[in-house]
CSV table of C-alpha atoms and ligand atoms in Angstrom, one decimal:
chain,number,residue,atom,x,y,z
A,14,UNK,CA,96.3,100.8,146.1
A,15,UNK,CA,96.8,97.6,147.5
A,16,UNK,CA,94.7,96.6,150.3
A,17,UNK,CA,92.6,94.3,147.8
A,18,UNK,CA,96.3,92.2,149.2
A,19,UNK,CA,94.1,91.9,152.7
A,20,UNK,CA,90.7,89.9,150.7
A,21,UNK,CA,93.0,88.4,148.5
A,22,UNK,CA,95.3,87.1,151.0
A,23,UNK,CA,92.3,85.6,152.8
A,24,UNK,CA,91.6,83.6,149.3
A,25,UNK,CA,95.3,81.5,149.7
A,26,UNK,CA,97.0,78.7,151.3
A,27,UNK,CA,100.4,80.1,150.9
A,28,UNK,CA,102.7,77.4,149.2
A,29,UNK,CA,106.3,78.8,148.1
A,30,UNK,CA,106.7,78.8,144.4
A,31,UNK,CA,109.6,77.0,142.8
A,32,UNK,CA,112.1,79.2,140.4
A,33,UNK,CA,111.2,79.7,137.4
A,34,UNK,CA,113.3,82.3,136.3
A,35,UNK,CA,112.7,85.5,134.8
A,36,UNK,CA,111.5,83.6,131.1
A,37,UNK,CA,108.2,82.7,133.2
A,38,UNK,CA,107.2,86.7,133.4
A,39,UNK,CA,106.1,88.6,130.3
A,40,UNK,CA,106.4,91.7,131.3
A,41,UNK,CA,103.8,94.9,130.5
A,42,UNK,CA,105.1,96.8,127.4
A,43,UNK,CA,108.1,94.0,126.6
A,44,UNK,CA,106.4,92.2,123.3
A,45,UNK,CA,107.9,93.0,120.3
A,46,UNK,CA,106.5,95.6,118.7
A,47,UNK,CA,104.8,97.1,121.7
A,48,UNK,CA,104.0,100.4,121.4
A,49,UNK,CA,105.2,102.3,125.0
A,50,UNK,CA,101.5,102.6,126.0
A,51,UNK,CA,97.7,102.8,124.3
A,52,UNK,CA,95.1,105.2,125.0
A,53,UNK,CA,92.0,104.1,126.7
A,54,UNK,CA,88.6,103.9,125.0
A,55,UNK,CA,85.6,103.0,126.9
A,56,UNK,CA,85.7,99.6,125.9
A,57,UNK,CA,88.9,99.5,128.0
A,58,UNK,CA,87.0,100.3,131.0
A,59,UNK,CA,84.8,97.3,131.0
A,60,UNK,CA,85.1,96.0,134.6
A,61,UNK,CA,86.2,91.8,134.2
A,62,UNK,CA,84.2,90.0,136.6
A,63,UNK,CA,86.2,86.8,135.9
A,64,UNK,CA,84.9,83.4,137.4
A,65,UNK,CA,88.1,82.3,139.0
A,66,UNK,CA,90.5,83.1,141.3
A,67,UNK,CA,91.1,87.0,141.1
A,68,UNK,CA,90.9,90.5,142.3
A,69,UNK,CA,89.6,93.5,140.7
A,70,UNK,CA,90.0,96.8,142.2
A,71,UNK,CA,88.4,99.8,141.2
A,72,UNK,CA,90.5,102.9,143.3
A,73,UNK,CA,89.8,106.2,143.1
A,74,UNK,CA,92.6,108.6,144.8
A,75,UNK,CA,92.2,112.5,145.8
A,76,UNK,CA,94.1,115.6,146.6
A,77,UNK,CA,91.4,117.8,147.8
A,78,UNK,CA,91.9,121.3,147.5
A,79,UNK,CA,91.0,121.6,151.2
A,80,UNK,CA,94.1,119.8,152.0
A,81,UNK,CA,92.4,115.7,152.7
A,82,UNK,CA,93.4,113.3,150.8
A,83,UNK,CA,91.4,110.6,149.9
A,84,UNK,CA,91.0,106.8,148.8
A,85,UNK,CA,87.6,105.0,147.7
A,86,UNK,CA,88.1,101.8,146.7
A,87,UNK,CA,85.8,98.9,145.0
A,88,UNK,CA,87.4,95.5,145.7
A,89,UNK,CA,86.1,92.8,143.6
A,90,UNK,CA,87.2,89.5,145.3
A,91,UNK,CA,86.7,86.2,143.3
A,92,UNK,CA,87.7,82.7,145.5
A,93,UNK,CA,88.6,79.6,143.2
A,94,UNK,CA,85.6,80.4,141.3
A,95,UNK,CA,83.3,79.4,143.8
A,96,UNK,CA,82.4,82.4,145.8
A,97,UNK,CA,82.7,86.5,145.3
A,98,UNK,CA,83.0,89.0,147.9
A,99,UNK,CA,82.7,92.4,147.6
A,100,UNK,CA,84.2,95.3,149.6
A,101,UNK,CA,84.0,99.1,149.6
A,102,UNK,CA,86.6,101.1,151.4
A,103,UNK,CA,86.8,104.9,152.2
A,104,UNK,CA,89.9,106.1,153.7
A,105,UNK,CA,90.6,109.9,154.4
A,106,UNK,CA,93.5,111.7,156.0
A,107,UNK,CA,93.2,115.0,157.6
A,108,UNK,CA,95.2,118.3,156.4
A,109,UNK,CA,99.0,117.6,157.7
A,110,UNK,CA,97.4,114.4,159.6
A,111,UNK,CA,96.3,116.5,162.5
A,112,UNK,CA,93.8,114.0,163.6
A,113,UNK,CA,93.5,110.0,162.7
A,114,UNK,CA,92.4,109.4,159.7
A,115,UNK,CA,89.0,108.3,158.3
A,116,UNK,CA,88.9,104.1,157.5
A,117,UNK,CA,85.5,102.7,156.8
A,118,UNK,CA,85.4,99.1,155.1
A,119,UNK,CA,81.9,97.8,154.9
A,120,UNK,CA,81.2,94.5,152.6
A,121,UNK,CA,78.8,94.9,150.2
A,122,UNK,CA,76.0,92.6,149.4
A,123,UNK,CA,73.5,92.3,146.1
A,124,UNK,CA,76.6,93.9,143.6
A,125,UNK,CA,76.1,93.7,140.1
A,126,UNK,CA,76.7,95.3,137.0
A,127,UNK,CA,74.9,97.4,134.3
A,128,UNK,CA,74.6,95.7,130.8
A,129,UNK,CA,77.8,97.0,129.3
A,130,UNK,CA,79.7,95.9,132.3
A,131,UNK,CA,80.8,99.9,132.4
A,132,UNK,CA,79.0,100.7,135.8
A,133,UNK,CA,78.9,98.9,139.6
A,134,UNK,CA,76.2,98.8,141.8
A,135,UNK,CA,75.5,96.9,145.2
A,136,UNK,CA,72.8,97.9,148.3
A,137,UNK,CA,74.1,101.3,149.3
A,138,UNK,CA,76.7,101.5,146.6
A,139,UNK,CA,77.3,102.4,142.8
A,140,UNK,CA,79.9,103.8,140.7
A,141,UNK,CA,78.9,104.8,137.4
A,142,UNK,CA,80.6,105.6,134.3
A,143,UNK,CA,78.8,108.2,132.2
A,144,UNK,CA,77.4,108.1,128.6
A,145,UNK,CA,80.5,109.0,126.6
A,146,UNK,CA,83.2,107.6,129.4
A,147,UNK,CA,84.9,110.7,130.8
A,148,UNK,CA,83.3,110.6,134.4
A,149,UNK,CA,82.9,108.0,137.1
A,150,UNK,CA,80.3,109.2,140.0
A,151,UNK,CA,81.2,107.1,143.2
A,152,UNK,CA,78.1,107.1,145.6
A,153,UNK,CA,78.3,105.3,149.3
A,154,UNK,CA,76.0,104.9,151.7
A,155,UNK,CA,76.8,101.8,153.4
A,156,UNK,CA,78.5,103.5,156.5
A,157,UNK,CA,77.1,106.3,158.2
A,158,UNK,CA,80.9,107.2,159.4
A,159,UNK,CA,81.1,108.1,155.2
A,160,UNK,CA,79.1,109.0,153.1
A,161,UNK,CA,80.3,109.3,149.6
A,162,UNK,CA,79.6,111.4,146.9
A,163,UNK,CA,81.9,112.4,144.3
A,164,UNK,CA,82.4,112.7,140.8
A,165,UNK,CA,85.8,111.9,138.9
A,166,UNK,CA,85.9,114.0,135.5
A,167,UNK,CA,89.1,113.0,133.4
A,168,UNK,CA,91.3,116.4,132.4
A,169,UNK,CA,93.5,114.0,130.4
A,170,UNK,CA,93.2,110.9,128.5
A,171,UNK,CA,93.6,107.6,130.1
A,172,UNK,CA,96.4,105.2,129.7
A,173,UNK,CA,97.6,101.4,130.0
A,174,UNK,CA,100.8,100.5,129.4
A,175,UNK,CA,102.2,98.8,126.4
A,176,UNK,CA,99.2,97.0,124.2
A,177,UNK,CA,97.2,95.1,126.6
A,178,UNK,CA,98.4,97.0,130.2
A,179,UNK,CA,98.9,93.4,131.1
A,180,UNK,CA,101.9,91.5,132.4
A,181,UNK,CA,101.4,87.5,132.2
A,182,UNK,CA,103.3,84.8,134.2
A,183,UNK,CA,104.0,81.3,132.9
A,184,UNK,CA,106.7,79.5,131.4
A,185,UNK,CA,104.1,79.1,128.3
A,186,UNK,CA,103.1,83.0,127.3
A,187,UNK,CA,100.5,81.1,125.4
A,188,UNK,CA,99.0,79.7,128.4
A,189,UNK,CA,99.8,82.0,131.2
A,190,UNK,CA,99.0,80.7,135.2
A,191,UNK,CA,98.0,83.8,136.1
A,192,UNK,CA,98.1,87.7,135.4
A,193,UNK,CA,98.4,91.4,136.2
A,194,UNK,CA,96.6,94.4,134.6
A,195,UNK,CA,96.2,98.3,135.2
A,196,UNK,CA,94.6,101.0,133.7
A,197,UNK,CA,95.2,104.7,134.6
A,198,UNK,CA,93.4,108.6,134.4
A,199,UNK,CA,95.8,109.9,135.4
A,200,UNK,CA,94.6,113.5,135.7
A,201,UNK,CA,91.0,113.8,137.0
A,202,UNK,CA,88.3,116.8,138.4
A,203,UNK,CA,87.3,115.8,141.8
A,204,UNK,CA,84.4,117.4,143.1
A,205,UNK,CA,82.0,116.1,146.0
A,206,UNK,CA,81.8,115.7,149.3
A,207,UNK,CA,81.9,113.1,152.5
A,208,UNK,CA,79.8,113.2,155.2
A,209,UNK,CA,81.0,111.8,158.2
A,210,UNK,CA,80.2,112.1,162.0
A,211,UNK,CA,81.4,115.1,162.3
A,212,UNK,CA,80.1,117.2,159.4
A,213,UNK,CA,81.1,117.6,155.4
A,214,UNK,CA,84.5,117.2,153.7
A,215,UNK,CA,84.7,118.8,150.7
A,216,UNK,CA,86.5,116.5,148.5
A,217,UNK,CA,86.8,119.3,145.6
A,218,UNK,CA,90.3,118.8,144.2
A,219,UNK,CA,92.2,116.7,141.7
A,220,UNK,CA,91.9,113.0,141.3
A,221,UNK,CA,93.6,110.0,139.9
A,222,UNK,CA,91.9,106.9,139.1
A,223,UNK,CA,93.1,103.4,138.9
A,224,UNK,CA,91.6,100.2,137.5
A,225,UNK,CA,93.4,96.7,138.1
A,226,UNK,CA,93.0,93.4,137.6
A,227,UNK,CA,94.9,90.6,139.7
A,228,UNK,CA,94.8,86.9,138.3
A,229,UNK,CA,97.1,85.5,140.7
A,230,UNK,CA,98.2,85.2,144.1
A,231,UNK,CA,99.8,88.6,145.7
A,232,UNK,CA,102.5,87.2,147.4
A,233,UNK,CA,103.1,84.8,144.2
A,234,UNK,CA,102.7,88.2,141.9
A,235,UNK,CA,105.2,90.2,143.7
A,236,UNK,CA,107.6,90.8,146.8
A,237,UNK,CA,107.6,94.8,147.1
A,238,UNK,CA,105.7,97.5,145.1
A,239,UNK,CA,106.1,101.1,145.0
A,240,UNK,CA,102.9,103.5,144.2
A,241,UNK,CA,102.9,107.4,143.1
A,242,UNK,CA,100.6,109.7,142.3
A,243,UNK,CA,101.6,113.0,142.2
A,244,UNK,CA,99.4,115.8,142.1
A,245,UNK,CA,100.8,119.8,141.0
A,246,UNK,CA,99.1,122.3,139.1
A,247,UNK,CA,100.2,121.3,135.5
A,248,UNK,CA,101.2,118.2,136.1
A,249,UNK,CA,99.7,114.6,137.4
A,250,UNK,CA,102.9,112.2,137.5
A,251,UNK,CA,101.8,108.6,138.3
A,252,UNK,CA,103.9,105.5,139.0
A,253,UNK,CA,103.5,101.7,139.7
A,254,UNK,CA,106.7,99.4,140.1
A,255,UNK,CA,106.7,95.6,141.1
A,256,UNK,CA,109.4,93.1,142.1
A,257,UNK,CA,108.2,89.6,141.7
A,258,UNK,CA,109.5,87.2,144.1
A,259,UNK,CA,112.9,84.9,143.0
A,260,UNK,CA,110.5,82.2,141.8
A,261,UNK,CA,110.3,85.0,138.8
A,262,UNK,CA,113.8,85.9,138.8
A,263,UNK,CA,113.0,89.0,141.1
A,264,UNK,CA,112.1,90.8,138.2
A,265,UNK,CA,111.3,94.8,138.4
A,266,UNK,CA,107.6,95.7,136.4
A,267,UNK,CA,107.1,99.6,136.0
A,268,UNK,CA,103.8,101.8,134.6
A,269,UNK,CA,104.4,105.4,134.7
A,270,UNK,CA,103.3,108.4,132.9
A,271,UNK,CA,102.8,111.9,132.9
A,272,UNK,CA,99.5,114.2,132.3
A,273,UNK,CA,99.3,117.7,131.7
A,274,UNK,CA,95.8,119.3,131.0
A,275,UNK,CA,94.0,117.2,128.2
A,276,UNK,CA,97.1,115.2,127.4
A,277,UNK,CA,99.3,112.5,127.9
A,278,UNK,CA,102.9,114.0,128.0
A,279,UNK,CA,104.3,110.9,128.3
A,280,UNK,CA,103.6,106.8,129.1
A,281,UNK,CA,105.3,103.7,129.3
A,282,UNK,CA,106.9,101.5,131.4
A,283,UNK,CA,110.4,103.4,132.0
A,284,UNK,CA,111.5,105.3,135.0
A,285,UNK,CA,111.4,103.9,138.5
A,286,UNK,CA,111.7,104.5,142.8
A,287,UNK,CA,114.4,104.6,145.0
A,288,UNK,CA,114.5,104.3,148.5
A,289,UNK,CA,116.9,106.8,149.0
A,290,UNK,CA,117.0,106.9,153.1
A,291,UNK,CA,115.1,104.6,155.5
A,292,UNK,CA,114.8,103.0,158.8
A,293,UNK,CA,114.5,99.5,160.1
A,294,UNK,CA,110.8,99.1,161.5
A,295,UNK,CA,111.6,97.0,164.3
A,296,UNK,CA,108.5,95.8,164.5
A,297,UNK,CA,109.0,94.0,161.3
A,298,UNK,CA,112.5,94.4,160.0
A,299,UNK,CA,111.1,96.3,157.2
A,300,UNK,CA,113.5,99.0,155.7
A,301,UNK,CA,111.0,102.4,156.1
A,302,UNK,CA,111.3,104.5,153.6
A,303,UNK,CA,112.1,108.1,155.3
A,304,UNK,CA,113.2,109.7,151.7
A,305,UNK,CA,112.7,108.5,148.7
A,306,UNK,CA,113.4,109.1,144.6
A,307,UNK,CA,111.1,108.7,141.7
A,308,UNK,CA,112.1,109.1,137.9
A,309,UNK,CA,110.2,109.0,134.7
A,310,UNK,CA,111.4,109.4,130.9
A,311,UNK,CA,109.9,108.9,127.8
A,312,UNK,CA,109.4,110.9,124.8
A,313,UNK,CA,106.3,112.9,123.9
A,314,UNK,CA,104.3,112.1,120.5
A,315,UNK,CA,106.8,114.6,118.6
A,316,UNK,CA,109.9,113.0,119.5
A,317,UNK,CA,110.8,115.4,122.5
A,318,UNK,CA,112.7,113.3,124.9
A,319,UNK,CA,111.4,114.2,128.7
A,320,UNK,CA,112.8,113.3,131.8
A,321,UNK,CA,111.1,114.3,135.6
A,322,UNK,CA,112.3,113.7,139.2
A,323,UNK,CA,110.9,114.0,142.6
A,324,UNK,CA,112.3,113.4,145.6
A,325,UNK,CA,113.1,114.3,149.2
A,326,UNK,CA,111.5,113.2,152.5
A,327,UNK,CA,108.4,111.4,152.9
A,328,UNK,CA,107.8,113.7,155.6
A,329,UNK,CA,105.5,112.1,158.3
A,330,UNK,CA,104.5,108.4,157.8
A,331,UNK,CA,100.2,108.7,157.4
A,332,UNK,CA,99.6,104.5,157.8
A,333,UNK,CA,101.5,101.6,158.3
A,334,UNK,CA,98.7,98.5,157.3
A,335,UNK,CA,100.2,94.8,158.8
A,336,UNK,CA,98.2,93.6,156.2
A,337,UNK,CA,98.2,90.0,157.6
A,338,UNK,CA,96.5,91.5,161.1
A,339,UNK,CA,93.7,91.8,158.7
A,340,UNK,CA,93.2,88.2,157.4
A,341,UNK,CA,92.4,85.6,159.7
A,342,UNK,CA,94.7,84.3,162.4
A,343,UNK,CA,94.9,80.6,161.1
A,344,UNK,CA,96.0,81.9,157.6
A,345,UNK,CA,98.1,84.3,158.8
A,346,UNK,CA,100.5,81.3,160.3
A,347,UNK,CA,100.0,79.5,156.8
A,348,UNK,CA,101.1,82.0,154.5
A,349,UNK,CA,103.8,83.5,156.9
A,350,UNK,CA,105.7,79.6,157.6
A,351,UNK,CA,104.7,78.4,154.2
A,352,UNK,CA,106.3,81.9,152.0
A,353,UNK,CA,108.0,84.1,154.6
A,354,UNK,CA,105.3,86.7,154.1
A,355,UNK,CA,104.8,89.6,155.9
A,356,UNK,CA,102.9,92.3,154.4
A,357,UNK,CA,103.5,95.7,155.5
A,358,UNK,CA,101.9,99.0,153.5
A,359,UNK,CA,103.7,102.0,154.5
A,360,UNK,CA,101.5,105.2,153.1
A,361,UNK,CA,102.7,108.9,153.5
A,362,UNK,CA,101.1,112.3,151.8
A,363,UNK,CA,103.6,115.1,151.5
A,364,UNK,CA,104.6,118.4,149.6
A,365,UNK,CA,106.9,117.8,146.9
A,366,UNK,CA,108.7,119.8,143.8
A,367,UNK,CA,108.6,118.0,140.6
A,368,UNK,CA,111.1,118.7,137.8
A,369,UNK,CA,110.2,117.8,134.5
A,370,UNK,CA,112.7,118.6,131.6
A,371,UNK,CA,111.2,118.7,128.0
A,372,UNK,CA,113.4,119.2,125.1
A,373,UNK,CA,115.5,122.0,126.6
A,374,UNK,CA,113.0,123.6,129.0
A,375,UNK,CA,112.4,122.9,132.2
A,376,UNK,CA,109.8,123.5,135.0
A,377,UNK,CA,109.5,122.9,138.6
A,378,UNK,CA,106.0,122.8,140.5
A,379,UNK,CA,105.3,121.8,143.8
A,380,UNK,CA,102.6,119.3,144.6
A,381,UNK,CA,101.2,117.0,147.0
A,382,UNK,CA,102.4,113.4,146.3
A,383,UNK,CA,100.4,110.7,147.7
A,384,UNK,CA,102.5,107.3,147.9
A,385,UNK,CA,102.9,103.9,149.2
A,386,UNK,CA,106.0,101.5,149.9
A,387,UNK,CA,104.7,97.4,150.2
A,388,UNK,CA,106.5,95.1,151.7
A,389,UNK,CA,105.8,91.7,151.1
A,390,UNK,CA,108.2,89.3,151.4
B,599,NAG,C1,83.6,81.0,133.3
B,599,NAG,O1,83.4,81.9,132.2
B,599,NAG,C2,83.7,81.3,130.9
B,599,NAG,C3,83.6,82.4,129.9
B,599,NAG,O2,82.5,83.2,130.1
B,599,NAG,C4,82.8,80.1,130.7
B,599,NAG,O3,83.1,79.5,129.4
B,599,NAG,C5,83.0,79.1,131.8
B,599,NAG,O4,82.0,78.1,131.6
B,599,NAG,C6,82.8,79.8,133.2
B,599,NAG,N1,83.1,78.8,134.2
B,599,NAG,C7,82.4,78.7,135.3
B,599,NAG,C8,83.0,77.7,136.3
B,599,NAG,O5,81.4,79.3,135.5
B,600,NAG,C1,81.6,101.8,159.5
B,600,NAG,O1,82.9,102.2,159.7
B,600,NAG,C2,83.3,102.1,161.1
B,600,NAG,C3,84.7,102.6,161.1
B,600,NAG,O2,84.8,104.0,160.6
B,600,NAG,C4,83.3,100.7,161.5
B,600,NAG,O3,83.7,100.6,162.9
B,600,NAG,C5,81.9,100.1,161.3
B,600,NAG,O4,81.9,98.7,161.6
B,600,NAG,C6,81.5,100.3,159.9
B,600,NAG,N1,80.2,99.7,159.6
B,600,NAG,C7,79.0,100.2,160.0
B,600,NAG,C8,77.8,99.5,159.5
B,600,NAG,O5,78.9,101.2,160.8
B,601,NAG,C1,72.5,105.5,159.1
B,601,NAG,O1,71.7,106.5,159.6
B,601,NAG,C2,70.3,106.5,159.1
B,601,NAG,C3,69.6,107.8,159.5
B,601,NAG,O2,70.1,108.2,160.8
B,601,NAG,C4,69.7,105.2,159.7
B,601,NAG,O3,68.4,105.1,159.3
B,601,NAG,C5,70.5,104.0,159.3
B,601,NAG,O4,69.9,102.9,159.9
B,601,NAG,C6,71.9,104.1,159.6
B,601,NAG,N1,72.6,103.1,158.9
B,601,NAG,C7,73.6,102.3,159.4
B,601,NAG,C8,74.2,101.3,158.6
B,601,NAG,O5,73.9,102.5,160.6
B,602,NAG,C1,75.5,114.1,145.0
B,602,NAG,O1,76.1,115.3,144.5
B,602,NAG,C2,75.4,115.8,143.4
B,602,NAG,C3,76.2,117.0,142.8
B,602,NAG,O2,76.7,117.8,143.8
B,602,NAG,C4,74.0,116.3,143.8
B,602,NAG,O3,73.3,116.8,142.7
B,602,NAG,C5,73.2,115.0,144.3
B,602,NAG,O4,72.0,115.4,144.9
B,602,NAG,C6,74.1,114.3,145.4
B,602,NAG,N1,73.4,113.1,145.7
B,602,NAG,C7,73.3,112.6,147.0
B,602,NAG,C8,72.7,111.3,147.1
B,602,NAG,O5,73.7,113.2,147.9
């Protein structure tokens, strides 16, 4: 979810931020009279395409049925207004991670969008929301290591958070310095395929799909993330938590909801992840996440309270990304003497049992969950 961190991170000179204090963060959901989340409509799906300083990401995640699972990602990078590069990245991992995974990044050249700003094209690429807004067909052909073609049907409706989905920094919420926005399907149909060196993946499975919008620097934004999606029969549990660094009074930011076939069970920014056991990565002194915990709550449309936990080991780590070993060398020694910045992803696919308690019923399914721990700084 967050490697638009490596293009963005290319975009800064990293100066440390003073404190502001946790007034100069208005967090998603937190305005009176909020409702917990909104329902998206297509209008909601418009993509930006701001003219300064930002990221967009367009990220489209799988749990294929034949056991991959799967990250296509647009990456929408705008530098102080004055130049925009685009990126398209594919990244697969094999059943159990038996082999390396699949990681194709290819800029793209010639983007654009359709009229209604709904669809994305460049040479080789497009992704392409249908007539009424349910499906988005991702189509790549810009790296003959992955070739991508797959549709992602929505089982459920879409969510953001609060009114807006948007979190605003600035000691003025009038006039906010810069931004953070995501939109969620939680529950999508993923069918398609990947043709890669070596033959066809069948992608067929379920999908999530996540829309965000970055006005800010991402070591200025935040200092750790957490990312679920969670994947079981009846149930598509997704969550996103941020710490922003002191300057912002190291305040915690959560999205999370839960999907069941053609509804929301429940949205909003409660619940939240633990890192219930890890391990220092010497490398970095990072605390690896070896187990971990992840809780929503909310209450469902007739005033049933629900509650759901997962946890247990992460299982196998799938990728560690040093972000920073992807941005130039020059910058890299900027932003890490300037901020103490060092980026580290930590990404891990494993089989899990949810428990969700509704009212006075509960039910456990296993799934696959699909997260990532970010380090920052
Ligand atoms: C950016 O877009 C806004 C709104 O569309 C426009 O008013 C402004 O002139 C644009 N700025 C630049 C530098 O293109
Ligand atoms: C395609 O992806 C591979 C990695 O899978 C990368 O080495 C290569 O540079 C990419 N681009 C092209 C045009 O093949
Ligand atoms: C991909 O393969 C096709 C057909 O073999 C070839 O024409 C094309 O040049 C290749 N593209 C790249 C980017 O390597
Ligand atoms: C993509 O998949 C669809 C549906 O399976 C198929 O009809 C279409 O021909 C495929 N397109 C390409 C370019 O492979």
């Amino acid at each position: 979810m967050f490697s638009w961190a490596k293009s963005a991170l290319s975009a800064v000179a990293g100066t440390e931020e003073p404190i502001y204090g946790p007034e100069a963060i208005q967090p998603v959901g937190k305005n009176a009279g909020d409702p917990s989340f909104t329902e998206l409509t297509k209008e909601d799906l418009k993509w930006q395409a701001l003219n300064y300083t930002n990221v967009e990401t367009q990220t489209f995640y799988v749990n294929a049925d034949s056991g991959h699972t799967g990250i296509f990602q647009v990456i929408y990078n705008n530098i102080f207004g004055a130049r925009t590069t685009v990126q398209f990245n594919t990244k697969i991992f094999y059943p159990n991670n038996e082999k390396p995974f699949l990681w194709s990044s290819d800029p793209l050249s010639n983007h654009g969008f359709d009229e209604g700003h709904f669809s994305f094209h460049a040479d080789g690429v497009s992704i392409q929301l249908n007539e009424d807004g349910s499906a988005y067909t991702v189509k790549a052909a810009v790296n003959n290591s992955s070739l991508v073609n797959v549709t992602f049907t929505r089982t459920a409706p879409g969510f953001q958070a609060g009114k807006t989905g948007t979190s605003n920094y600035g000691t003025n919420p009038k006039e906010p310095w810069g931004s953070m926005h995501h939109h969620f399907w939680p529950r999508c149909k993923a069918e398609g395929s990947v043709i890669t060196r070596e033959g066809e993946i069948k992608i067929d499975g379920q999908g999530m799909f996540s829309h965000a919008l970055q006005g800010m620097k991402p070591h200025h934004a935040a200092a750790r993330w957490n990312f679920v999606n969670f994947q079981s029969p009846s149930y598509s549990a997704i969550l996103m938590e941020f710490k922003t660094p002191p300057s912002y009074g190291s305040t915690t930011v959560c999205v999370s909801g839960i999907a069941t076939d053609g509804k929301l069970l429940i949205a909003g920014i409660n619940g939240g992840a633990k890192h219930t056991e890890t391990k220092q990565d010497t490398d970095n002194d990072w605390p690896e996440p070896t187990s971990a915990s992840y809780h929503w709550e909310g209450k469902t449309d007739d005033g049933k309270e629900v509650t759901a936990e997962l946890a247990g080991s992460l299982g196998t780590k799938y990728d560690r990304v040093d972000v920073m070993a992807e941005v130039p060398g020059f910058i890299k020694t900027i932003v890490a003497s300037a901020a103490g910045t060092k980026p580290y992803i930590y990404q891990f696919a494993s089989k899990l049992t949810i428990k969700v308690k509704a009212g006075d019923e509960i039910k456990e399914e296993e799934g696959v969950l699909f997260t990532e721990a970010t380090f920052i700084s």
